[in-house]
Every structure is written in structure tokens, then in C-alpha cells.
Amino acid sequence: MAETKLKESIGEEEEKKEAEDQSFEELGVDARLLRALHKKGIAKPTPIQGVAIPLILEGKDVVARAKTGSGKTLAYLLPLLQKLFTVRADRKKLAPNAFVLVPTRELSQQVYAEVLSLVELCRVKLKVVQLNSNMLANDLRAALAGPPDILISTPTCVAKCLSGGILKAESISESLETLVLDEADLLLSYGYEKDIKAFTPHVPRSCQCLLMSATSSFTHFHTINSFT
């Protein structure tokens, strides 16, 4: 994301200003996702969801900082899926429409499971893949065949796919619509800076970028912004 459209920074103070009685429907969430949330027993949005979801649905780039357990994952997954629901089926796709980059394999598995649950409950056809750096090249190629709608991975695995020609830089530039850096502060502190910098030059200017963080400091905020 060499140039952004509109960027919003969300912190705990902004969350506190939001009304506690708002509903997912009032936030503009798709009816299929509303039914999925009902089946999962999720009745009301958390404060971070109440602030982030409308901004993401508007197409804005968002930097959101909230404590662990505050609902950041659904805050970006719901509008991300809603966006994919409206993608034309006949549109040519050379690479995943959405990348979700996470710092650990455990978090990757959690996000993957949440996405699959929502997709299944919504009864929509979306291909979601989870990659890890221990996968063989043939397995990576098989997973990316299609290609998938959503790719969930650590930055190291994406960098491996790029350097090995499994992911084509030009295909990413043509197809990528949403980039999520989940736990962005940990992505930096865990040493992924080089891998992220190898990837971000291929992110198109039109791509919506979402940075989710628990404890992003002012210094980290500016470092992250240098990637996007």
C-alpha cells in the first residue's frame, strides 16, 4: 500500500465513546453473517468491533489497538468476508484476494478455524487456506492452486512462496484486495520485519490494509506504517 485512501487509527478511547447497545445489524453486517453470529451465540459487538467494522466496510485502512480478548479477530473477519461475498464470480483471480498475516502458527490455526466456521455457517463457497513454513513446495503449490480467496500464514511462509516462485509477485499485485496484519506489534517483535518488507512492495495501491494490535507503541505504529 504505497498510498492509502483513508486511514483510521482506533484506540481504547475511541472504543469507550461507542454506544453499548448497538447491534451488528446497525453496523451494516450482511444478513448471512448475522445468522452465523446468532448460531455462534454472539449477540452484540464488542467496543472494538463497533468502531472498526463500519470503517472497514467503508473501505478505509484501519489501525486498531485493543487488548487481547477484545474481539479484534471478528472485527476484521466480518467485513473481510462480507467484501468477498460481493466479489464477482467471473472475475479473473490470479492470487488470493485477502492475506491475513499472523506471528505464530497457533494464531494462524485459530484464525483459520474461525474463518471456516463462519463460511460454513453462512453457506457460501469460499476457499480458505492456512500455510506454514514446514510445508513442502508441492504441498504449498497444491494449497494455492485455484487460487484461494483467503490466505492465512506467517510472513516467513509467504516470503518463502515468493522466493520459490510459488506465489507470483505480479499476480499478488493484480489480485490482492485486503491485507491484514494481525497482532502487528508481535509481527515486529518476533523478527518478521524483513519478510514483511519483502512482501509489501507487491501490495497494490488499491489494497485495503488493516493493522490489528494489542499493545502497539507509538514507535511501532510508525514502523508499521513504513511497511504500508
mmCIF file of C-alpha atoms in Angstrom, residues 47-133:
data_model
loop_
_atom_site.group_PDB
_atom_site.id
_atom_site.type_symbol
_atom_site.label_atom_id
_atom_site.label_comp_id
_atom_site.label_asym_id
_atom_site.label_seq_id
_atom_site.Cartn_x
_atom_site.Cartn_y
_atom_site.Cartn_z
ATOM 1 C CA PRO A 47 -16.405 -1.962 21.519
ATOM 2 C CA ILE A 48 -13.556 -2.542 19.058
ATOM 3 C CA GLN A 49 -15.945 -4.285 16.668
ATOM 4 C CA GLY A 50 -18.405 -1.421 16.957
ATOM 5 C CA VAL A 51 -15.757 1.062 15.860
ATOM 6 C CA ALA A 52 -13.767 -0.984 13.338
ATOM 7 C CA ILE A 53 -16.458 -2.809 11.354
ATOM 8 C CA PRO A 54 -18.159 0.287 9.858
ATOM 9 C CA LEU A 55 -14.800 1.836 8.946
ATOM 10 C CA ILE A 56 -13.599 -1.342 7.254
ATOM 11 C CA LEU A 57 -16.896 -1.716 5.395
ATOM 12 C CA GLU A 58 -16.396 1.850 4.133
ATOM 13 C CA GLY A 59 -13.117 0.715 2.587
ATOM 14 C CA LYS A 60 -10.841 2.641 4.917
ATOM 15 C CA ASP A 61 -7.415 1.478 6.015
ATOM 16 C CA VAL A 62 -7.551 0.863 9.754
ATOM 17 C CA VAL A 63 -5.010 0.650 12.568
ATOM 18 C CA ALA A 64 -6.777 -0.806 15.618
ATOM 19 C CA ARG A 65 -5.270 -1.196 19.073
ATOM 20 C CA ALA A 66 -7.182 -3.138 21.719
ATOM 21 C CA LYS A 67 -6.425 -5.638 24.461
ATOM 22 C CA THR A 68 -6.214 -9.373 23.825
ATOM 23 C CA GLY A 69 -9.663 -10.923 24.047
ATOM 24 C CA SER A 70 -11.453 -7.771 22.907
ATOM 25 C CA GLY A 71 -12.748 -9.278 19.664
ATOM 26 C CA LYS A 72 -10.216 -7.939 17.160
ATOM 27 C CA THR A 73 -10.353 -11.088 15.017
ATOM 28 C CA LEU A 74 -14.066 -10.787 14.261
ATOM 29 C CA ALA A 75 -13.618 -7.033 13.900
ATOM 30 C CA TYR A 76 -11.717 -7.641 10.670
ATOM 31 C CA LEU A 77 -13.065 -11.051 9.616
ATOM 32 C CA LEU A 78 -16.707 -9.993 9.379
ATOM 33 C CA PRO A 79 -16.142 -7.092 6.949
ATOM 34 C CA LEU A 80 -13.460 -9.078 5.113
ATOM 35 C CA LEU A 81 -15.886 -11.933 4.440
ATOM 36 C CA GLN A 82 -18.676 -9.514 3.575
ATOM 37 C CA LYS A 83 -16.419 -7.924 0.981
ATOM 38 C CA LEU A 84 -15.672 -11.327 -0.538
ATOM 39 C CA PHE A 85 -19.385 -12.168 -0.686
ATOM 40 C CA THR A 86 -19.800 -9.404 -3.266
ATOM 41 C CA VAL A 87 -16.832 -10.302 -5.481
ATOM 42 C CA ARG A 88 -17.962 -11.212 -8.995
ATOM 43 C CA ALA A 89 -17.620 -14.939 -9.583
ATOM 44 C CA ASP A 90 -16.470 -14.425 -13.180
ATOM 45 C CA ARG A 91 -13.676 -12.042 -12.287
ATOM 46 C CA LYS A 92 -10.200 -13.307 -13.109
ATOM 47 C CA LYS A 93 -8.216 -14.090 -9.979
ATOM 48 C CA LEU A 94 -4.510 -14.910 -10.119
ATOM 49 C CA ALA A 95 -3.731 -14.901 -6.383
ATOM 50 C CA PRO A 96 -5.657 -14.795 -3.086
ATOM 51 C CA ASN A 97 -7.956 -11.784 -2.656
ATOM 52 C CA ALA A 98 -7.022 -11.483 1.012
ATOM 53 C CA PHE A 99 -3.868 -12.155 3.022
ATOM 54 C CA VAL A 100 -4.026 -12.469 6.805
ATOM 55 C CA LEU A 101 -0.500 -12.402 8.242
ATOM 56 C CA VAL A 102 -0.039 -13.592 11.824
ATOM 57 C CA PRO A 103 3.015 -14.039 14.089
ATOM 58 C CA THR A 104 2.556 -17.685 15.143
ATOM 59 C CA ARG A 105 1.287 -20.993 13.810
ATOM 60 C CA GLU A 106 -1.067 -21.219 16.790
ATOM 61 C CA LEU A 107 -2.740 -17.917 15.953
ATOM 62 C CA SER A 108 -2.863 -18.940 12.304
ATOM 63 C CA GLN A 109 -4.803 -22.053 13.302
ATOM 64 C CA GLN A 110 -7.195 -20.033 15.471
ATOM 65 C CA VAL A 111 -7.958 -17.551 12.705
ATOM 66 C CA TYR A 112 -8.314 -20.361 10.160
ATOM 67 C CA ALA A 113 -10.793 -22.209 12.367
ATOM 68 C CA GLU A 114 -12.830 -19.033 12.915
ATOM 69 C CA VAL A 115 -12.982 -18.291 9.190
ATOM 70 C CA LEU A 116 -14.029 -21.848 8.335
ATOM 71 C CA SER A 117 -16.743 -21.737 10.988
ATOM 72 C CA LEU A 118 -18.192 -18.503 9.612
ATOM 73 C CA VAL A 119 -18.004 -19.663 5.997
ATOM 74 C CA GLU A 120 -19.743 -22.939 6.839
ATOM 75 C CA LEU A 121 -22.499 -21.215 8.810
ATOM 76 C CA CYS A 122 -23.023 -18.666 6.027
ATOM 77 C CA ARG A 123 -23.237 -21.461 3.447
ATOM 78 C CA VAL A 124 -21.055 -19.662 0.959
ATOM 79 C CA LYS A 125 -18.349 -21.050 -1.286
ATOM 80 C CA LEU A 126 -15.029 -19.522 -0.350
ATOM 81 C CA LYS A 127 -11.664 -21.250 -0.414
ATOM 82 C CA VAL A 128 -9.575 -20.588 2.681
ATOM 83 C CA VAL A 129 -6.048 -21.936 3.147
ATOM 84 C CA GLN A 130 -3.614 -21.958 6.026
ATOM 85 C CA LEU A 131 0.077 -22.218 5.202
ATOM 86 C CA ASN A 132 3.079 -22.933 7.390
ATOM 87 C CA SER A 133 6.784 -22.826 6.646
#
